[in-house]
CSV table of N, CA, C and O and ligand atoms in Angstrom, one decimal:
chain,number,residue,atom,x,y,z
A,1,MET,N,46.9,41.1,28.9
A,1,MET,CA,47.3,39.6,28.4
A,1,MET,C,46.4,38.7,27.7
A,1,MET,O,45.9,39.0,26.6
A,2,GLU,N,48.0,38.4,26.3
A,2,GLU,CA,47.5,38.0,24.8
A,2,GLU,C,47.6,36.4,25.2
A,2,GLU,O,48.3,36.0,25.4
A,3,MET,N,46.2,36.2,25.0
A,3,MET,CA,45.3,34.6,24.7
A,3,MET,C,46.4,34.2,23.7
A,3,MET,O,46.0,34.8,22.4
A,4,PRO,N,46.8,32.8,23.8
A,4,PRO,CA,47.0,32.2,22.1
A,4,PRO,C,45.4,32.3,21.7
A,4,PRO,O,44.7,31.9,22.6
A,5,ASP,N,45.3,31.2,20.4
A,5,ASP,CA,44.8,31.4,19.7
A,5,ASP,C,44.3,29.6,19.0
A,5,ASP,O,45.4,29.4,18.3
A,6,ILE,N,43.5,29.1,20.2
A,6,ILE,CA,43.3,28.6,20.4
A,6,ILE,C,42.2,27.4,19.1
A,6,ILE,O,42.0,26.2,19.4
A,7,GLN,N,41.6,27.8,19.3
A,7,GLN,CA,40.3,27.6,18.2
A,7,GLN,C,41.2,26.8,16.6
A,7,GLN,O,40.6,26.6,16.0
A,8,LYS,N,42.6,26.9,16.3
A,8,LYS,CA,42.8,25.9,15.2
A,8,LYS,C,43.0,24.5,16.1
A,8,LYS,O,43.8,22.8,15.4
A,9,TYR,N,42.8,24.0,17.1
A,9,TYR,CA,42.5,23.3,18.0
A,9,TYR,C,41.8,22.5,18.5
A,9,TYR,O,40.7,23.2,18.9
A,10,ASP,N,41.7,20.6,18.0
A,10,ASP,CA,40.5,20.3,18.5
A,10,ASP,C,40.8,19.6,19.7
A,10,ASP,O,39.4,19.5,20.4
A,11,ARG,N,41.3,19.7,20.3
A,11,ARG,CA,41.9,18.7,21.4
A,11,ARG,C,42.9,19.5,22.5
A,11,ARG,O,43.7,19.8,22.4
A,12,ILE,N,41.5,20.1,24.2
A,12,ILE,CA,43.0,20.3,25.2
A,12,ILE,C,43.3,19.9,26.2
A,12,ILE,O,42.2,19.6,26.7
A,13,LEU,N,44.9,19.8,26.2
A,13,LEU,CA,44.9,19.0,28.1
A,13,LEU,C,45.0,20.3,28.6
A,13,LEU,O,46.3,21.7,28.5
A,14,ILE,N,44.8,20.5,29.9
A,14,ILE,CA,45.1,21.6,31.1
A,14,ILE,C,45.0,21.3,32.0
A,14,ILE,O,44.4,19.6,32.6
A,15,GLY,N,46.7,21.3,33.3
A,15,GLY,CA,46.9,21.4,33.2
A,15,GLY,C,47.0,21.8,34.3
A,15,GLY,O,47.3,23.0,33.9
A,16,CYS,N,46.3,21.7,35.9
A,16,CYS,CA,47.4,22.5,37.5
A,16,CYS,C,46.9,21.6,38.3
A,16,CYS,O,46.3,20.7,38.2
A,17,PRO,N,47.4,22.5,39.5
A,17,PRO,CA,47.3,21.7,40.8
A,17,PRO,C,45.5,22.1,41.1
A,17,PRO,O,45.1,22.1,41.0
A,18,VAL,N,45.1,20.4,42.5
A,18,VAL,CA,44.2,20.8,43.5
A,18,VAL,C,44.5,22.1,43.9
A,18,VAL,O,44.9,21.8,44.7
A,19,TRP,N,43.7,22.8,44.4
A,19,TRP,CA,43.7,23.8,45.4
A,19,TRP,C,42.1,23.7,46.1
A,19,TRP,O,41.1,24.0,45.1
A,20,CYS,N,42.5,23.1,46.8
A,20,CYS,CA,40.6,23.1,48.1
A,20,CYS,C,39.4,22.5,47.5
A,20,CYS,O,38.1,22.4,47.0
A,21,GLY,N,40.0,21.5,46.9
A,21,GLY,CA,39.2,20.3,45.9
A,21,GLY,C,38.8,21.0,44.3
A,21,GLY,O,38.1,20.6,44.0
A,22,LEU,N,39.7,21.9,44.7
A,22,LEU,CA,38.9,23.3,43.3
A,22,LEU,C,40.6,23.2,41.5
A,22,LEU,O,41.5,22.9,42.7
A,23,ALA,N,40.0,24.3,40.6
A,23,ALA,CA,41.0,24.1,39.9
A,23,ALA,C,41.4,25.3,40.2
A,23,ALA,O,40.2,26.2,40.9
A,24,PRO,N,42.1,26.2,40.7
A,24,PRO,CA,42.9,27.1,40.2
A,24,PRO,C,42.3,28.1,39.6
A,24,PRO,O,41.6,28.1,39.0
A,25,ASN,N,41.6,29.9,41.2
A,25,ASN,CA,41.2,30.2,39.5
A,25,ASN,C,41.5,30.8,38.2
A,25,ASN,O,40.4,30.7,36.8
A,26,VAL,N,42.7,30.5,38.3
A,26,VAL,CA,43.5,31.4,37.2
A,26,VAL,C,43.1,30.4,36.0
A,26,VAL,O,42.8,31.0,34.8
A,27,ILE,N,42.6,29.3,36.4
A,27,ILE,CA,41.5,27.9,35.5
A,27,ILE,C,40.9,28.3,34.7
A,27,ILE,O,41.2,27.9,33.2
A,28,LEU,N,40.0,28.8,36.0
A,28,LEU,CA,38.2,29.6,35.8
A,28,LEU,C,38.2,30.3,35.3
A,28,LEU,O,37.6,30.6,34.8
A,29,THR,N,39.2,31.2,35.0
A,29,THR,CA,39.7,32.5,33.8
A,29,THR,C,39.7,32.2,32.4
A,29,THR,O,39.5,32.8,32.2
A,30,LEU,N,41.3,31.2,33.2
A,30,LEU,CA,41.4,31.3,31.7
A,30,LEU,C,40.2,30.6,30.4
A,30,LEU,O,39.2,30.3,28.9
A,31,LEU,N,39.4,29.9,31.1
A,31,LEU,CA,38.7,28.7,30.7
A,31,LEU,C,37.0,29.9,30.1
A,31,LEU,O,36.4,30.1,28.7
A,32,ASP,N,36.8,30.7,31.1
A,32,ASP,CA,36.0,31.8,29.7
A,32,ASP,C,36.4,33.1,29.2
A,32,ASP,O,35.8,32.8,28.8
A,33,ILE,N,38.0,33.0,29.4
A,33,ILE,CA,38.4,33.9,28.4
A,33,ILE,C,38.1,33.1,26.6
A,33,ILE,O,38.0,33.4,26.0
A,34,LEU,N,38.9,31.9,27.3
A,34,LEU,CA,39.4,31.4,25.7
A,34,LEU,C,37.6,29.9,26.0
A,34,LEU,O,37.7,29.6,26.9
A,35,ASN,N,37.4,30.6,24.7
A,35,ASN,CA,35.5,29.7,24.7
A,35,ASN,C,36.0,28.1,23.9
A,35,ASN,O,36.7,28.0,22.3
A,36,LEU,N,36.3,27.4,25.0
A,36,LEU,CA,36.4,26.3,24.4
A,36,LEU,C,35.0,25.0,24.3
A,36,LEU,O,35.5,24.1,24.0
A,37,ASN,N,33.6,25.7,24.1
A,37,ASN,CA,32.8,25.2,23.9
A,37,ASN,C,32.7,24.2,22.3
A,37,ASN,O,33.3,24.8,21.0
A,38,GLY,N,32.2,23.6,22.2
A,38,GLY,CA,32.1,21.9,21.3
A,38,GLY,C,33.8,21.9,21.4
A,38,GLY,O,33.4,20.5,20.9
A,39,LYS,N,34.3,21.8,21.6
A,39,LYS,CA,35.4,21.3,22.0
A,39,LYS,C,36.3,20.6,22.9
A,39,LYS,O,35.4,20.5,24.0
A,40,HIS,N,37.1,19.3,22.2
A,40,HIS,CA,37.9,18.1,23.3
A,40,HIS,C,38.3,18.6,24.2
A,40,HIS,O,39.4,18.9,24.0
A,41,ALA,N,38.3,18.2,25.6
A,41,ALA,CA,39.1,18.8,26.7
A,41,ALA,C,39.6,17.8,28.1
A,41,ALA,O,38.2,17.0,28.0
A,42,ALA,N,40.1,17.1,28.3
A,42,ALA,CA,40.6,16.8,29.7
A,42,ALA,C,42.0,16.5,30.2
A,42,ALA,O,42.4,18.4,29.8
A,43,VAL,N,41.5,17.0,31.5
A,43,VAL,CA,42.3,18.0,32.7
A,43,VAL,C,43.2,16.9,33.3
A,43,VAL,O,42.9,15.8,33.1
A,44,PHE,N,44.2,17.4,33.4
A,44,PHE,CA,45.3,16.3,34.7
A,44,PHE,C,45.5,16.8,35.2
A,44,PHE,O,46.1,18.1,35.4
A,45,THR,N,46.2,16.6,37.2
A,45,THR,CA,46.0,17.3,37.9
A,45,THR,C,47.1,17.0,38.7
A,45,THR,O,48.4,15.6,38.2
A,46,THR,N,47.6,17.6,39.5
A,46,THR,CA,48.9,17.4,40.8
A,46,THR,C,48.6,17.4,41.9
A,46,THR,O,47.0,18.1,41.5
A,47,SER,N,48.8,16.8,42.8
A,47,SER,CA,47.3,16.8,43.3
A,47,SER,C,47.7,16.3,45.8
A,47,SER,O,48.5,15.6,45.4
A,48,GLY,N,48.0,16.4,46.4
A,48,GLY,CA,47.4,15.6,47.8
A,48,GLY,C,47.2,14.1,47.5
A,48,GLY,O,47.9,13.3,48.4
A,49,ALA,N,46.2,14.6,47.9
A,49,ALA,CA,44.8,13.6,47.8
A,49,ALA,C,43.8,13.6,47.2
A,49,ALA,O,43.0,12.1,46.7
A,50,THR,N,43.2,14.3,46.6
A,50,THR,CA,42.3,15.2,45.8
A,50,THR,C,41.7,14.0,45.0
A,50,THR,O,42.9,14.2,44.1
A,51,LYS,N,41.1,13.7,44.2
A,51,LYS,CA,41.0,12.4,43.0
A,51,LYS,C,40.9,13.5,41.4
A,51,LYS,O,39.9,14.6,42.4
A,52,PRO,N,41.0,13.4,41.3
A,52,PRO,CA,40.4,14.7,39.9
A,52,PRO,C,39.5,14.6,39.6
A,52,PRO,O,38.7,15.4,38.6
A,53,MET,N,39.1,13.5,39.1
A,53,MET,CA,37.5,13.3,39.1
A,53,MET,C,36.4,13.7,39.4
A,53,MET,O,35.3,14.3,39.4
A,54,LYS,N,36.9,14.0,40.5
A,54,LYS,CA,36.4,15.4,41.7
A,54,LYS,C,36.3,16.9,40.8
A,54,LYS,O,35.4,17.9,40.9
A,55,LEU,N,37.5,17.2,40.7
A,55,LEU,CA,37.9,18.8,39.2
A,55,LEU,C,37.0,19.0,38.8
A,55,LEU,O,35.9,19.4,38.3
A,56,ALA,N,37.1,17.3,38.4
A,56,ALA,CA,37.2,17.3,36.4
A,56,ALA,C,35.1,17.3,36.8
A,56,ALA,O,34.4,18.2,35.1
A,57,VAL,N,34.2,16.6,37.1
A,57,VAL,CA,33.1,16.5,37.4
A,57,VAL,C,32.4,18.2,38.0
A,57,VAL,O,31.6,18.5,36.8
A,58,LYS,N,33.3,18.8,38.9
A,58,LYS,CA,32.8,20.6,38.7
A,58,LYS,C,33.2,21.3,37.0
A,58,LYS,O,32.4,22.1,37.5
A,59,LEU,N,34.5,20.8,36.9
A,59,LEU,CA,34.5,21.6,35.3
A,59,LEU,C,33.1,21.1,34.5
A,59,LEU,O,33.3,22.4,33.8
A,60,LYS,N,33.4,20.4,34.3
A,60,LYS,CA,32.1,19.7,33.8
A,60,LYS,C,30.6,20.2,33.7
A,60,LYS,O,30.2,20.7,32.7
A,61,LYS,N,30.1,20.6,35.3
A,61,LYS,CA,29.2,21.7,35.9
A,61,LYS,C,29.3,22.5,34.7
A,61,LYS,O,28.1,23.7,34.6
A,62,THR,N,30.2,23.5,34.7
A,62,THR,CA,31.1,24.8,35.2
A,62,THR,C,30.7,25.3,33.8
A,62,THR,O,30.3,26.3,32.7
A,63,TYR,N,30.7,24.1,32.8
A,63,TYR,CA,31.6,23.9,30.6
A,63,TYR,C,30.6,23.1,31.2
A,63,TYR,O,31.4,22.3,29.9
A,64,PRO,N,29.6,22.9,30.6
A,64,PRO,CA,28.8,21.7,30.2
A,64,PRO,C,29.2,21.4,28.8
A,64,PRO,O,28.5,20.7,28.1
A,65,GLU,N,29.8,22.5,27.6
A,65,GLU,CA,29.4,22.2,26.4
A,65,GLU,C,30.9,22.0,26.4
A,65,GLU,O,30.8,22.1,24.4
A,66,ILE,N,31.6,22.2,26.5
A,66,ILE,CA,33.2,21.2,26.3
A,66,ILE,C,33.0,19.3,26.7
A,66,ILE,O,32.1,19.7,27.7
A,67,LYS,N,33.2,18.9,25.3
A,67,LYS,CA,33.2,17.8,25.8
A,67,LYS,C,34.3,16.9,26.6
A,67,LYS,O,35.4,17.1,26.5
A,68,TRP,N,34.0,17.3,28.2
A,68,TRP,CA,35.6,16.6,28.0
A,68,TRP,C,35.0,14.7,28.7
A,68,TRP,O,34.9,14.3,28.4
A,69,HIS,N,36.2,14.5,28.1
A,69,HIS,CA,37.4,13.3,28.8
A,69,HIS,C,37.8,12.3,29.8
A,69,HIS,O,38.1,14.4,31.3
A,70,LYS,N,38.4,11.8,30.0
A,70,LYS,CA,38.7,11.1,31.2
A,70,LYS,C,39.9,12.2,31.7
A,70,LYS,O,40.4,12.5,31.0
A,71,PRO,N,39.4,12.8,32.7
A,71,PRO,CA,41.1,13.6,33.3
A,71,PRO,C,41.7,12.1,34.0
A,71,PRO,O,41.5,10.8,34.3
A,72,LEU,N,43.8,12.3,34.3
A,72,LEU,CA,44.0,12.2,34.9
A,72,LEU,C,44.9,13.1,36.1
A,72,LEU,O,45.2,14.3,35.8
A,73,ASN,N,45.4,11.7,37.2
A,73,ASN,CA,46.2,12.4,38.4
A,73,ASN,C,47.4,12.2,37.6
A,73,ASN,O,47.6,10.5,37.9
A,74,ALA,N,48.1,13.2,37.2
A,74,ALA,CA,50.0,13.5,36.7
A,74,ALA,C,50.6,12.9,37.6
A,74,ALA,O,52.4,12.2,37.6
A,75,ASN,N,50.7,12.4,39.4
A,75,ASN,CA,51.7,12.3,40.1
A,75,ASN,C,52.1,10.9,40.1
A,75,ASN,O,51.2,10.4,39.7
A,76,ASP,N,53.2,10.9,40.5
A,76,ASP,CA,54.7,9.6,39.9
A,76,ASP,C,53.6,9.1,38.8
A,76,ASP,O,54.4,7.6,38.5
A,77,MET,N,53.1,9.0,37.9
A,77,MET,CA,53.1,8.7,36.2
A,77,MET,C,53.7,8.3,35.3
A,77,MET,O,54.7,9.3,35.5
A,78,SER,N,54.3,7.7,34.8
A,78,SER,CA,55.2,6.9,34.6
A,78,SER,C,55.0,7.5,32.8
A,78,SER,O,53.3,8.0,32.4
A,79,GLU,N,56.0,8.3,31.7
A,79,GLU,CA,55.8,8.6,30.5
A,79,GLU,C,54.6,7.4,29.5
A,79,GLU,O,53.4,8.1,29.3
A,80,ASP,N,55.4,6.1,29.8
A,80,ASP,CA,54.0,5.8,29.1
A,80,ASP,C,52.4,5.4,29.0
A,80,ASP,O,51.8,5.6,29.1
A,81,GLU,N,52.5,5.9,31.0
A,81,GLU,CA,51.1,5.9,31.3
A,81,GLU,C,50.3,7.1,30.8
A,81,GLU,O,48.8,7.2,30.4
A,82,ILE,N,51.1,8.4,31.0
A,82,ILE,CA,50.2,9.4,30.3
A,82,ILE,C,50.0,9.4,29.0
A,82,ILE,O,49.5,10.2,28.4
A,83,ARG,N,51.2,9.1,27.7
A,83,ARG,CA,51.0,8.7,26.7
A,83,ARG,C,49.8,7.4,26.4
A,83,ARG,O,48.5,8.1,25.5
A,84,ASN,N,49.2,6.4,27.2
A,84,ASN,CA,48.2,6.0,27.0
A,84,ASN,C,47.1,6.9,27.2
A,84,ASN,O,46.0,6.2,26.3
A,85,TRP,N,47.3,7.4,28.1
A,85,TRP,CA,45.8,8.5,29.0
A,85,TRP,C,45.5,9.0,27.4
A,85,TRP,O,44.6,9.8,27.4
A,86,MET,N,46.8,9.8,26.5
A,86,MET,CA,46.5,11.4,25.7
A,86,MET,C,45.8,10.0,25.3
A,86,MET,O,44.8,10.8,24.0
B,101,LIG,C1,46.1,26.2,48.6
B,101,LIG,C2,46.3,24.8,48.4
B,101,LIG,C3,45.3,23.6,48.6
B,101,LIG,C4,45.1,23.0,48.0
B,101,LIG,N1,44.4,22.1,48.4
B,101,LIG,C5,44.5,20.8,47.6
B,101,LIG,C6,43.3,19.4,48.1
B,101,LIG,O1,42.3,20.3,48.1
B,101,LIG,N2,43.2,18.5,47.5
B,101,LIG,C7,44.7,17.6,47.5
B,101,LIG,O2,44.7,16.5,47.3
B,101,LIG,N3,46.6,18.7,47.1
B,101,LIG,C8,45.4,20.1,48.3
B,101,LIG,N4,46.5,20.6,47.7
B,101,LIG,C9,48.1,20.0,47.4
B,101,LIG,C10,48.7,21.1,45.5
B,101,LIG,O3,47.8,20.5,45.1
B,101,LIG,C11,49.9,19.9,44.9
B,101,LIG,O4,51.5,20.4,46.1
B,101,LIG,C12,50.0,20.5,44.0
B,101,LIG,O5,49.3,19.4,43.9
B,101,LIG,C13,51.5,20.4,44.0
B,101,LIG,O6,51.9,20.8,43.1
B,101,LIG,P1,53.5,22.7,43.6
B,101,LIG,O7,55.0,21.3,44.3
B,101,LIG,O8,53.4,23.2,42.0
B,101,LIG,O9,52.8,22.7,44.9
B,101,LIG,C14,46.4,22.6,47.5
B,101,LIG,C15,47.8,23.4,48.0
B,101,LIG,C16,47.7,24.6,48.0
B,101,LIG,C17,48.7,25.5,47.7
């Protein structure tokens, strides 16, 4: 599968559902393939109940060279709330 060239981007937003308290494996595979070291990144999630920080803490431990920012749970967010977060 062809990967996008993300080297020209400084800020990456990653959106995914929470599965079993974690990001789905496909997101980890993507992060393994794309080298985001040194880039600013943040994750936004949809979930049943799990807070996005739980997932974000694990991503930060696994990928410490990425500059992680505050995560967002996008469930029921208004456009304004999402824009403020961005
Ligand atoms: C296999 C699986 C595991 C899930 N695990 C969690 C979980 O640990 N915490 C949670 O809050 N929601 C969990 N969910 C709910 C999903 O996060 C929720 O379905 C999704 O964010 C909403 O997107 P969807 O409409 O595409 O399903 C899980 C869903 C699936 C299918």
